[in-house]
mmCIF file of C-alpha atoms in Angstrom:
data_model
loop_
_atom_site.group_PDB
_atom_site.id
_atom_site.type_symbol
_atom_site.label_atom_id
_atom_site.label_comp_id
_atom_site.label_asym_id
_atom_site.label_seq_id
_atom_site.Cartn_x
_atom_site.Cartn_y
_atom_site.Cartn_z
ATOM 1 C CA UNK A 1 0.000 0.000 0.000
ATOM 2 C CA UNK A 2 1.280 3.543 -0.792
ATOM 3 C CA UNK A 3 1.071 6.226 1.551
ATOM 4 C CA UNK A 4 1.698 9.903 1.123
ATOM 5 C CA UNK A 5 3.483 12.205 4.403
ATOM 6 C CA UNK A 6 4.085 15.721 4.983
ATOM 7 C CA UNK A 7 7.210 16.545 6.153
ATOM 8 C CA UNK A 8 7.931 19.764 7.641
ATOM 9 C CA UNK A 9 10.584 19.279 10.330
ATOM 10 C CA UNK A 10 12.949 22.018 9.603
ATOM 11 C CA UNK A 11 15.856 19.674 11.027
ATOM 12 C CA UNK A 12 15.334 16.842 8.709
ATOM 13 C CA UNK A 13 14.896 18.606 5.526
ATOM 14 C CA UNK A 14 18.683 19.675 4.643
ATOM 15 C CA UNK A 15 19.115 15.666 4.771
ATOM 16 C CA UNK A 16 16.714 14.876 2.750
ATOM 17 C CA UNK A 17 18.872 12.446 0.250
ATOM 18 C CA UNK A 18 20.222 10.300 3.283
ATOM 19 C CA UNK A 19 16.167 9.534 3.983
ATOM 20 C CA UNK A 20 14.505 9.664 1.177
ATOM 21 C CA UNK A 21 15.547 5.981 0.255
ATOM 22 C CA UNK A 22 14.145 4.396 3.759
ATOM 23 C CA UNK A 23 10.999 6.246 2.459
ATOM 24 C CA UNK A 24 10.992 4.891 -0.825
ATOM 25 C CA UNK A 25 11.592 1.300 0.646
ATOM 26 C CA UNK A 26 8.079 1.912 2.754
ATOM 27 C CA UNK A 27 6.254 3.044 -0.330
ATOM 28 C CA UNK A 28 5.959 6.317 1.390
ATOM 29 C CA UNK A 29 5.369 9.329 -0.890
ATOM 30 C CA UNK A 30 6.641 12.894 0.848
ATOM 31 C CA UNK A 31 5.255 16.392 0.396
ATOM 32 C CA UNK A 32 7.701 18.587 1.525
ATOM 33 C CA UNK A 33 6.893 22.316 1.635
ATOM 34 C CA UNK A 34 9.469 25.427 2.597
ATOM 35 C CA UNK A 35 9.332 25.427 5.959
ATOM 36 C CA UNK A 36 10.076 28.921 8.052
ATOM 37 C CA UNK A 37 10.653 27.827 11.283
ATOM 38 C CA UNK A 38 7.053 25.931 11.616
ATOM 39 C CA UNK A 39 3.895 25.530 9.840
ATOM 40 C CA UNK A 40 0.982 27.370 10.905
ATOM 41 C CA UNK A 41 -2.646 26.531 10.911
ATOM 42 C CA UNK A 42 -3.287 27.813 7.434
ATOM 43 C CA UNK A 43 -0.296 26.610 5.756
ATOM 44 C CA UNK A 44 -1.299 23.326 6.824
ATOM 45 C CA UNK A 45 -4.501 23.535 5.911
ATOM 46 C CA UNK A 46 -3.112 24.050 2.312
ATOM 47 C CA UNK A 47 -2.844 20.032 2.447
ATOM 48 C CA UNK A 48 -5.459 18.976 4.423
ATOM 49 C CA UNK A 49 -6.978 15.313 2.983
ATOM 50 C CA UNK A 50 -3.531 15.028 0.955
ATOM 51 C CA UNK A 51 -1.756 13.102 3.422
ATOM 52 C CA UNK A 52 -1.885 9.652 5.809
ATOM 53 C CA UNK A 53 0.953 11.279 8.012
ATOM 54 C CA UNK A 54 3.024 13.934 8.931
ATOM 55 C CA UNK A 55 6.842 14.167 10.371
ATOM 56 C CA UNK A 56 6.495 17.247 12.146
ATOM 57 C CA UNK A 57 8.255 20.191 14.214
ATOM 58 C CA UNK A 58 6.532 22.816 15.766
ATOM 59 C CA UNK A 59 3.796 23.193 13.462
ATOM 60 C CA UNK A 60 0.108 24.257 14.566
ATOM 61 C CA UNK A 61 -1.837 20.630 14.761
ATOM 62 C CA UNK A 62 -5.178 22.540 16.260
ATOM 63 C CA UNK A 63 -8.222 20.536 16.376
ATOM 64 C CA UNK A 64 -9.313 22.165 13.220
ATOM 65 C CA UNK A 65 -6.388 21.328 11.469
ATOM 66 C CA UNK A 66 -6.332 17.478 12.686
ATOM 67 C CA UNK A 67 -10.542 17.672 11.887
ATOM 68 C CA UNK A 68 -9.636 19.257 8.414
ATOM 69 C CA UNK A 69 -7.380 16.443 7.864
ATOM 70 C CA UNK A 70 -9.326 13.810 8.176
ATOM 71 C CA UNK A 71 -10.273 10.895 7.461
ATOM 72 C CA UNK A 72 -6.891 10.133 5.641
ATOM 73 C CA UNK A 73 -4.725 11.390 8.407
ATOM 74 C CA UNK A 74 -3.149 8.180 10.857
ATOM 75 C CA UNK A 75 0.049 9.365 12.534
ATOM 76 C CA UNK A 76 1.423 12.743 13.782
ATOM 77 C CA UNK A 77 5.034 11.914 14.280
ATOM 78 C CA UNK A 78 6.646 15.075 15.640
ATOM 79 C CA UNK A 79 10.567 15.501 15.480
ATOM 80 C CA UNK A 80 11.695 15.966 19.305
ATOM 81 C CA UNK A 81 10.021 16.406 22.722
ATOM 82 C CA UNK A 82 7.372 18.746 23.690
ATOM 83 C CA UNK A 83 3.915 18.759 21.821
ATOM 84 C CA UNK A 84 2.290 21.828 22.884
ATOM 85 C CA UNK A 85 1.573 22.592 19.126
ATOM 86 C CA UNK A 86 -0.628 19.915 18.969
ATOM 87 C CA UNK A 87 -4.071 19.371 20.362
ATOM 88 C CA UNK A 88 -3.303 15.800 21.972
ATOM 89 C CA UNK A 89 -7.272 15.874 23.071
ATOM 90 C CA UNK A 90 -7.884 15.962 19.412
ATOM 91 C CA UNK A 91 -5.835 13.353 18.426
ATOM 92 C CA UNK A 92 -7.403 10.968 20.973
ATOM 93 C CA UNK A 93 -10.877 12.003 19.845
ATOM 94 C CA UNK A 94 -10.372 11.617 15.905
ATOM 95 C CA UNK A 95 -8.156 8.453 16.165
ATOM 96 C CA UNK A 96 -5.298 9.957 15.310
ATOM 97 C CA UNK A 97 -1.772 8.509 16.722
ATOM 98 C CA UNK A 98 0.651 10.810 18.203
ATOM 99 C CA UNK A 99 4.630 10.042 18.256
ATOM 100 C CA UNK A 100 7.204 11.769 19.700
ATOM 101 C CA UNK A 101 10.779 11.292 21.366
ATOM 102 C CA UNK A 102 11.028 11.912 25.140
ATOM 103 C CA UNK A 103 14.174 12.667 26.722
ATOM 104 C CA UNK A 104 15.343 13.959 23.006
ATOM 105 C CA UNK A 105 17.702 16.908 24.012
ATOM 106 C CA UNK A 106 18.552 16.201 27.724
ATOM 107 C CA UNK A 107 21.966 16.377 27.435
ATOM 108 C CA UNK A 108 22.676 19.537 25.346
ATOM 109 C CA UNK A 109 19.830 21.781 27.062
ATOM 110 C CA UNK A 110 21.277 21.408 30.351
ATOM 111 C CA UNK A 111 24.659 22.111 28.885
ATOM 112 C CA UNK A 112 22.911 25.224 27.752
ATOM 113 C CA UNK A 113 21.618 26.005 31.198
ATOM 114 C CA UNK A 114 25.356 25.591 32.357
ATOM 115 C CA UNK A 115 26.762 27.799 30.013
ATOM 116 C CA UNK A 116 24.580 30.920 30.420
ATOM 117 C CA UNK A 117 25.192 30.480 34.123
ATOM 118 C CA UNK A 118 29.071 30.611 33.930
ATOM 119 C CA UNK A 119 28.436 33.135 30.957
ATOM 120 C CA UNK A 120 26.359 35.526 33.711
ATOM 121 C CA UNK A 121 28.486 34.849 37.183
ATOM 122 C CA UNK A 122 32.224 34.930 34.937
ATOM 123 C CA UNK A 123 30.798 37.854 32.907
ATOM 124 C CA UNK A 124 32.525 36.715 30.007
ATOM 125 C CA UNK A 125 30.673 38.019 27.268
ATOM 126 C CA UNK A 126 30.596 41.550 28.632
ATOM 127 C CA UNK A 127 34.786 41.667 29.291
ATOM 128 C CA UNK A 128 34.849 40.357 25.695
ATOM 129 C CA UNK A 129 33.071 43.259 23.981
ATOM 130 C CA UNK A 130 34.670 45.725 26.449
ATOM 131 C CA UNK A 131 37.899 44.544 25.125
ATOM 132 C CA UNK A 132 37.079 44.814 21.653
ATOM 133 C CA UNK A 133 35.743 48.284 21.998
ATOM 134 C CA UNK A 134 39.513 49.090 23.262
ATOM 135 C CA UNK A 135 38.588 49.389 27.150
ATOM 136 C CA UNK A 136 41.071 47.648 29.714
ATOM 137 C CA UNK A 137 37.974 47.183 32.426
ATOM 138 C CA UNK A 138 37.909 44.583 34.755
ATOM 139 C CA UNK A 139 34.051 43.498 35.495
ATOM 140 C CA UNK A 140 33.160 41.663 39.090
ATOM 141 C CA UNK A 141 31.861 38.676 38.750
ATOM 142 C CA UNK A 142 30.957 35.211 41.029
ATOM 143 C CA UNK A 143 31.334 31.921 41.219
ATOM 144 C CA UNK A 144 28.642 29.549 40.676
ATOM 145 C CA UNK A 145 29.340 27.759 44.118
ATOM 146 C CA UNK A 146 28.671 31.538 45.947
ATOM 147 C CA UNK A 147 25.303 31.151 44.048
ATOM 148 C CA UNK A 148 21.666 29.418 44.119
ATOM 149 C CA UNK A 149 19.913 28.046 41.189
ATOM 150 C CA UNK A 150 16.065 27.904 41.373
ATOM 151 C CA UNK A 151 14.389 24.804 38.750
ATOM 152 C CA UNK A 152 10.912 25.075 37.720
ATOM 153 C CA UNK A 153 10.522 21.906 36.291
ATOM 154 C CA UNK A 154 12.350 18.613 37.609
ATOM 155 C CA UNK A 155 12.058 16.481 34.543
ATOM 156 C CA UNK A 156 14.628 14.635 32.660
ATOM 157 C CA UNK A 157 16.134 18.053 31.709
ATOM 158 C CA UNK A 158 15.502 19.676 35.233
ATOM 159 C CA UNK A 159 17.849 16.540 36.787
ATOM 160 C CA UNK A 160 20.243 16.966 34.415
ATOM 161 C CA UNK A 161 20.908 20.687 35.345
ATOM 162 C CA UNK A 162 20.184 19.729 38.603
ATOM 163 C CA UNK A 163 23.737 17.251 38.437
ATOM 164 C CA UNK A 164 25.923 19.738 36.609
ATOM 165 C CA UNK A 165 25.161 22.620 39.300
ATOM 166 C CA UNK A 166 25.582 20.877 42.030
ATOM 167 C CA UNK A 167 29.079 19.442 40.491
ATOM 168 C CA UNK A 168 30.012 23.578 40.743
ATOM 169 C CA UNK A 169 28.883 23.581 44.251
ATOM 170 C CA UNK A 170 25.641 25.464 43.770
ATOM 171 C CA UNK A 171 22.502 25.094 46.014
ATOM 172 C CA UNK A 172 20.005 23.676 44.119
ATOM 173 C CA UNK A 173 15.987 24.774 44.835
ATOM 174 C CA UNK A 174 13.210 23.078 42.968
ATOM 175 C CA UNK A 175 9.427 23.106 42.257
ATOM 176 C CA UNK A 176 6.994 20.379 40.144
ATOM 177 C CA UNK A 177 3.341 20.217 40.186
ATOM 178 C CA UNK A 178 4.003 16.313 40.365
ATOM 179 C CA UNK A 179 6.111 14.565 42.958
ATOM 180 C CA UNK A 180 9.752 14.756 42.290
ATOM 181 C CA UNK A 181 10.993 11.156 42.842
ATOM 182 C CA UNK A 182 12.222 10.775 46.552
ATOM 183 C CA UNK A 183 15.830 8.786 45.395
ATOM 184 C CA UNK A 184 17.113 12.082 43.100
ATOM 185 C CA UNK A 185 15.882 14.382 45.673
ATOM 186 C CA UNK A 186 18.199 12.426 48.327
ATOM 187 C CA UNK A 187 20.619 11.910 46.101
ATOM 188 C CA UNK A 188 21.014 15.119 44.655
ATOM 189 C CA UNK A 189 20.284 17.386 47.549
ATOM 190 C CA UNK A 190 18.173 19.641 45.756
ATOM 191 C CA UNK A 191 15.649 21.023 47.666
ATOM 192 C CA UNK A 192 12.203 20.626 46.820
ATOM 193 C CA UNK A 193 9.893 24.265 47.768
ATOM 194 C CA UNK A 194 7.750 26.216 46.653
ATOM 195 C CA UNK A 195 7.813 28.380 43.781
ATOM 196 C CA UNK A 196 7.338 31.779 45.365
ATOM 197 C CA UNK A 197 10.077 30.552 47.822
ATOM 198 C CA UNK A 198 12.405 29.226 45.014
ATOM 199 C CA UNK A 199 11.953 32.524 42.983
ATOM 200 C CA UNK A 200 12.798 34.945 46.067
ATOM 201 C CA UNK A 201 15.451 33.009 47.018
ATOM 202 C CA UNK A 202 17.731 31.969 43.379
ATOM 203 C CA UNK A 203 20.646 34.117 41.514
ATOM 204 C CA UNK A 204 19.615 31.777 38.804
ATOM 205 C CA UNK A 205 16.233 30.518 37.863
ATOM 206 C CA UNK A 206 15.760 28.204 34.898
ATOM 207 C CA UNK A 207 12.963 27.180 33.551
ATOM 208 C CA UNK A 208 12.464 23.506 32.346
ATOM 209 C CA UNK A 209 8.649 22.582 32.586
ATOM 210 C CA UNK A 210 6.057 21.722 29.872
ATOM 211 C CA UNK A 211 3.990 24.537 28.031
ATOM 212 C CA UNK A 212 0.636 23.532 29.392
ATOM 213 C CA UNK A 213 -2.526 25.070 30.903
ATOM 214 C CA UNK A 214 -0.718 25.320 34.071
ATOM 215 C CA UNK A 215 2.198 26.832 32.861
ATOM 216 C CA UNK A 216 1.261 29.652 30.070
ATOM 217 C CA UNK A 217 2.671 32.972 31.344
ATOM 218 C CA UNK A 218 4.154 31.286 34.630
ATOM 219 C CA UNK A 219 6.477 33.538 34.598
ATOM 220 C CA UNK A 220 4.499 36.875 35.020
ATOM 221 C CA UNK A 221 4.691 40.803 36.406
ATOM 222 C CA UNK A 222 3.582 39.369 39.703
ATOM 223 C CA UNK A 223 6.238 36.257 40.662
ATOM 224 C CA UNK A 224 9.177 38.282 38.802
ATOM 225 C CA UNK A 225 8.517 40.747 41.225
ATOM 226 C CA UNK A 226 9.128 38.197 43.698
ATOM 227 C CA UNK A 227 12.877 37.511 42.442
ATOM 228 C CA UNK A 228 16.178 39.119 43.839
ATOM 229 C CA UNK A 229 17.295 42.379 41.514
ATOM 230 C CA UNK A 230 20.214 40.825 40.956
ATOM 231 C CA UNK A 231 18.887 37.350 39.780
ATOM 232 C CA UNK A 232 19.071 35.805 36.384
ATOM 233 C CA UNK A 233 16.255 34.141 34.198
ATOM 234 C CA UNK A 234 17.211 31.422 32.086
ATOM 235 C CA UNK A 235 14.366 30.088 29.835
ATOM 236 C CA UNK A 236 15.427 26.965 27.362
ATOM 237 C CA UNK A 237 11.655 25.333 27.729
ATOM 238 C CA UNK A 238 8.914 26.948 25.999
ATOM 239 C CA UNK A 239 8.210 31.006 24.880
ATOM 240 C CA UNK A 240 4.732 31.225 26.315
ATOM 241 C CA UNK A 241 5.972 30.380 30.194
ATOM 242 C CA UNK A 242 7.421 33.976 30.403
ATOM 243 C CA UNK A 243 4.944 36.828 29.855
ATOM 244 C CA UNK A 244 7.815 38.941 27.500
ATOM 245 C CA UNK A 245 6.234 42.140 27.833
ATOM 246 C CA UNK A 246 6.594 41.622 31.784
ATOM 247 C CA UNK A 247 9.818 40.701 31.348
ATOM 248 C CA UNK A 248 10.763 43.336 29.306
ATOM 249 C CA UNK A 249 9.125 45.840 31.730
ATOM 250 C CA UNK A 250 11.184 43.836 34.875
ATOM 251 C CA UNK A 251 14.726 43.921 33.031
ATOM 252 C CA UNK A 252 13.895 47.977 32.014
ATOM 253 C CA UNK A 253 13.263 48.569 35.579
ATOM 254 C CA UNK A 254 16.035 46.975 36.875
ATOM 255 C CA UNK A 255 13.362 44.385 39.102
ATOM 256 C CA UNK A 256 15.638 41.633 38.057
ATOM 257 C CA UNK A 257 19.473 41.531 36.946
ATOM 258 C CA UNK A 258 18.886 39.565 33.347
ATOM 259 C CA UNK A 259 17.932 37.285 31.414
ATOM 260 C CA UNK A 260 19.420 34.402 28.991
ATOM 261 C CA UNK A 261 16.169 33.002 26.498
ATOM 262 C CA UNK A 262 16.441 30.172 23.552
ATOM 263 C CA UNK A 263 12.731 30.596 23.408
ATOM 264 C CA UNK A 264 10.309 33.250 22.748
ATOM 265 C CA UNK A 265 6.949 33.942 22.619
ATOM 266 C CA UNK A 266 6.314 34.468 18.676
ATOM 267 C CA UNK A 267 9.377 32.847 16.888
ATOM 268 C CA UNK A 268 11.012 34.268 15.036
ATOM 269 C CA UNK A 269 11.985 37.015 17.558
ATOM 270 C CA UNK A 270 10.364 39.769 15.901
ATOM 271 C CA UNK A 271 13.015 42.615 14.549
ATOM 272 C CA UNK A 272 11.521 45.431 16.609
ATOM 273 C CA UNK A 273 11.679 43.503 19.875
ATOM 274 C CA UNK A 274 12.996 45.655 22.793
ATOM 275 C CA UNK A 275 15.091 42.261 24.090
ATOM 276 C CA UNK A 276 17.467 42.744 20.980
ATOM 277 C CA UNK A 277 18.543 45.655 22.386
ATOM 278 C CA UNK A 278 19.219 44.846 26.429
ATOM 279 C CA UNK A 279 22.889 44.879 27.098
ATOM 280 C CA UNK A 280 21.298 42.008 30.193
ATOM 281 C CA UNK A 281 20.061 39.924 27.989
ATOM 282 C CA UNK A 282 21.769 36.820 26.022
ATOM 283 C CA UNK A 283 19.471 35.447 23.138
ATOM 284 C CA UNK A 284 19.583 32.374 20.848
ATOM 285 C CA UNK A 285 17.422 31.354 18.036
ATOM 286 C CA UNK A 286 15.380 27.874 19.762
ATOM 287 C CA UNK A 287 18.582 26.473 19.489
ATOM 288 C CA UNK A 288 19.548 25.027 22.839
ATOM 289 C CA UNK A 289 18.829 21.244 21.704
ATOM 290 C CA UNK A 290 21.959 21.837 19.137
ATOM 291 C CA UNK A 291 23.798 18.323 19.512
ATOM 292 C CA UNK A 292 24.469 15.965 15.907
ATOM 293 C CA UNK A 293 24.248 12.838 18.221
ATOM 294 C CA UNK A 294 21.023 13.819 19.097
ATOM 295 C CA UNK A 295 19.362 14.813 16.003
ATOM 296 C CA UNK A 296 20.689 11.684 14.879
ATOM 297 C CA UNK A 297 18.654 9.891 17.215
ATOM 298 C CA UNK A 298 15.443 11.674 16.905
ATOM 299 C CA UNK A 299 15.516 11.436 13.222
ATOM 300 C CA UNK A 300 15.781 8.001 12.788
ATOM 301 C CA UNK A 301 13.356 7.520 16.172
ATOM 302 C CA UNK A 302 10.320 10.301 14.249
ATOM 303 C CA UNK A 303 11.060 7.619 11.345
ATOM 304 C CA UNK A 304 10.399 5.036 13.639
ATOM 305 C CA UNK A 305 7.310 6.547 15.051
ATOM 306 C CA UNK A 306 5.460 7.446 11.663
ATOM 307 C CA UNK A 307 5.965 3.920 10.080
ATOM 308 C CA UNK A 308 4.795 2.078 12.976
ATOM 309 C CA UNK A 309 2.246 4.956 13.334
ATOM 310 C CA UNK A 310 0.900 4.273 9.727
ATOM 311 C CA UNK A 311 0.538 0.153 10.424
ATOM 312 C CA UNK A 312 3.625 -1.004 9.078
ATOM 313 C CA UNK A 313 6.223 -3.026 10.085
ATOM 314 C CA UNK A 314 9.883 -1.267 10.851
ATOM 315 C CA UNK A 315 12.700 -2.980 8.743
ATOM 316 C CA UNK A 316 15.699 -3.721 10.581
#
C-alpha cells in the first residue's frame, strides 16, 4: 500500500537524500513544503486530505487542522520532545496517533543552562566586547558555588541541570506540580519548595517545565517581582511560560538583573523587539537542543514513530 506524508521538520529537511531511500523502501510518498521555522494553521490547511501522516516540528496541529485532515490522516510523528503545538485531546478524539521522542535533548539543554550560568556569574561576554571596543575594564563577577539556582521543572532536563550545578557547588531549589521522585531528591540534595520561595530566594532561575494550561505565562509581572534584583532568568523550555512584555518591563526597571532566552513567545523574535537591544540579555534562536548525536537519534526515532504509526512493520 502507498502512503503519502508531509514533512515539515525544519531539522530533517537539509538531509533529505540520506532519507529519502528508507521512504521509498516503505512506499511512502513525501510532500515537503518550505518550511520557516514551523507551519501554521493555514499553511497546513493548504494540504489537508492530501496526506496519511506527517513528520512534524513545531507546526500548529489545532483541532481544526487534525478535523480538516481527516479521514486520511493516521500518525502525527513530531521531530523531538514537547507537543504543545498539537491538540493531543484531538488526536485521541479523531483516532489519530501521536509520536514523539522523550528525553530527546537532555543532554545539550542542560549544557545550555550551564553555560549561560558561567556566561552571567564569569561575565565573560561583557569583558569580551569591552575589550574589543579598546577598554582595559575589569568586570566583578561570582562563582557559581557563591550562588543558588532555582528549577521550575524537575524532569529529565531539570535533573540533568540539577547534576551539573551541584558538580560547581551550587545550592540547588526546585518546584513540580508532580512529585519529584524521593531517590534524586536524596541523592542530589536539591531542595524541593515552593515556587514563590524558590523565585525569592535563586541568583539563577531556569525554567524547564512543559507549556501547558498550568504553565502559560508562569512567569508573570507578579512572581518576577518576587525575584532578587540581581537574579538571572534562564528560559530553554517553551516562549509562552514567560509573559515577554513583563519581562521586558522587569529587566527595564532593573526588578531583576537579566535574562538568557532560547525561546520566545512568537518565533522568530520579531526585529523590533525591545530584548534585541538589552545589554542584560543573552538570546539564541530555539537552538539550545543543538547536539548531531542527538538529532541523529530523533531522526531516525520520528522515522520510527510514523511507520509504525501508519501500520507497518519497521525494517531492521
Amino acid at each position: 500500500m502507498k502512503y503519502t506524508v508531509l514533512l515539515t521538520a525544519p531539522y530533517m529537511i537539509p538531509f533529505m537524500d540520506r532519507f529519502k531511500p528508507v521512504f521509498d523502501s516503505y512506499n511512502i510518498e513525501l510532500i515537503i513544503p518550505e518550511v520557516e521555522e514551523r507551519m501554521e494553521e493555514e499553511d497546513i490547511l493548504k494540504y489537508a486530505g492530501q496526506f496519511d501522516g506527517t513528520v512534524c516540528g513545531d507546526d500548529r496541529y489545532t483541532a481544526r487542522v487534525i478535523e480538516a485532515c481527516l479521514p486520511r490522516l493516521k500518525v502525527i510523528s513530531k521531530w523531538g520532545t514537547g507537543v504543545d503545538s498539537i491538540d493531543a485531546e484531538a488526536c485521541f478524539r479523531f483516532g489519530v496517533k501521536l509520536g514523539r521522542t522523550p528525553n530527546a535533548f537532555t543532554t545539550p539543554v542542560a549544557d545550555t543552562v550551564l553555560g549561560y550560568m558561567l556566561a552571567f556569574a564569569r561575565r565573560g561576554p561583557w569583558m569580551d566586547a569591552a575589550m574589543k571596543r579598546g577598554e582595559w575594564k575589569k568586570i566583578p563577577g561570582r562563582t557559581l558555588s557563591e550562588c543558588t539556582l532555582g528549577i521550575i521543572g524537575v524532569g529529565n532536563i531539570g535533573k540533568a541541570v540539577t547534576r551539573r550545578a551541584k558538580a560547581f557547588g551550587m545550592k540547588v531549589l526546585g518546584t513540580d506540580i508532580i512529585d519529584v521522585d524521593h531517590v534524586f531528591v536524596g541523592e542530589s540534595g536539591i531542595e524541593m519548595t515552593s515556587l514563590e520561595t524558590l523565585l525569592s530566594n535563586s541568583d539563577f532561575v531556569s525554567v524547564n517545565c512543559d507549556l501547558n494550561s498550568t504553565s502559560h505565562h508562569l512567569i508573570n509581572a507578579s512572581t518576577l517581582s518576587k525575584m532578587k534584583p540581581t537574579a538571572v532568568l534562564i528560559n530553554t523550555a517553551r516562549g509562552p511560560i514567560v509573559d515577554e512584555k513583563a519581562l521586558v518591563a522587569a529587566l527595564s526597571s532593573g526588578q531583576i538583573g537579566g535574562a538568557a532566552l532560547d525561546v520566545f513567545e512568537f518565533e522568530p523574535l520579531p526585529l523590533e523587539s525591545p530584548l534585541l537591544k538589552m545589554d542584560n540579555v543573552m538570546l539564541a534562536p530555539h537552538n539550545s537542543n543543538s547536539s548531531p548525536t542527538a538529532w541523529e537519534r530523533i531522526h531516525w526515532s520520528t522515522i520510527k514513530n510514523l511507520v509504525e504509526g501508519l501500520g507497518m512493520q519497521e525494517r531492521k
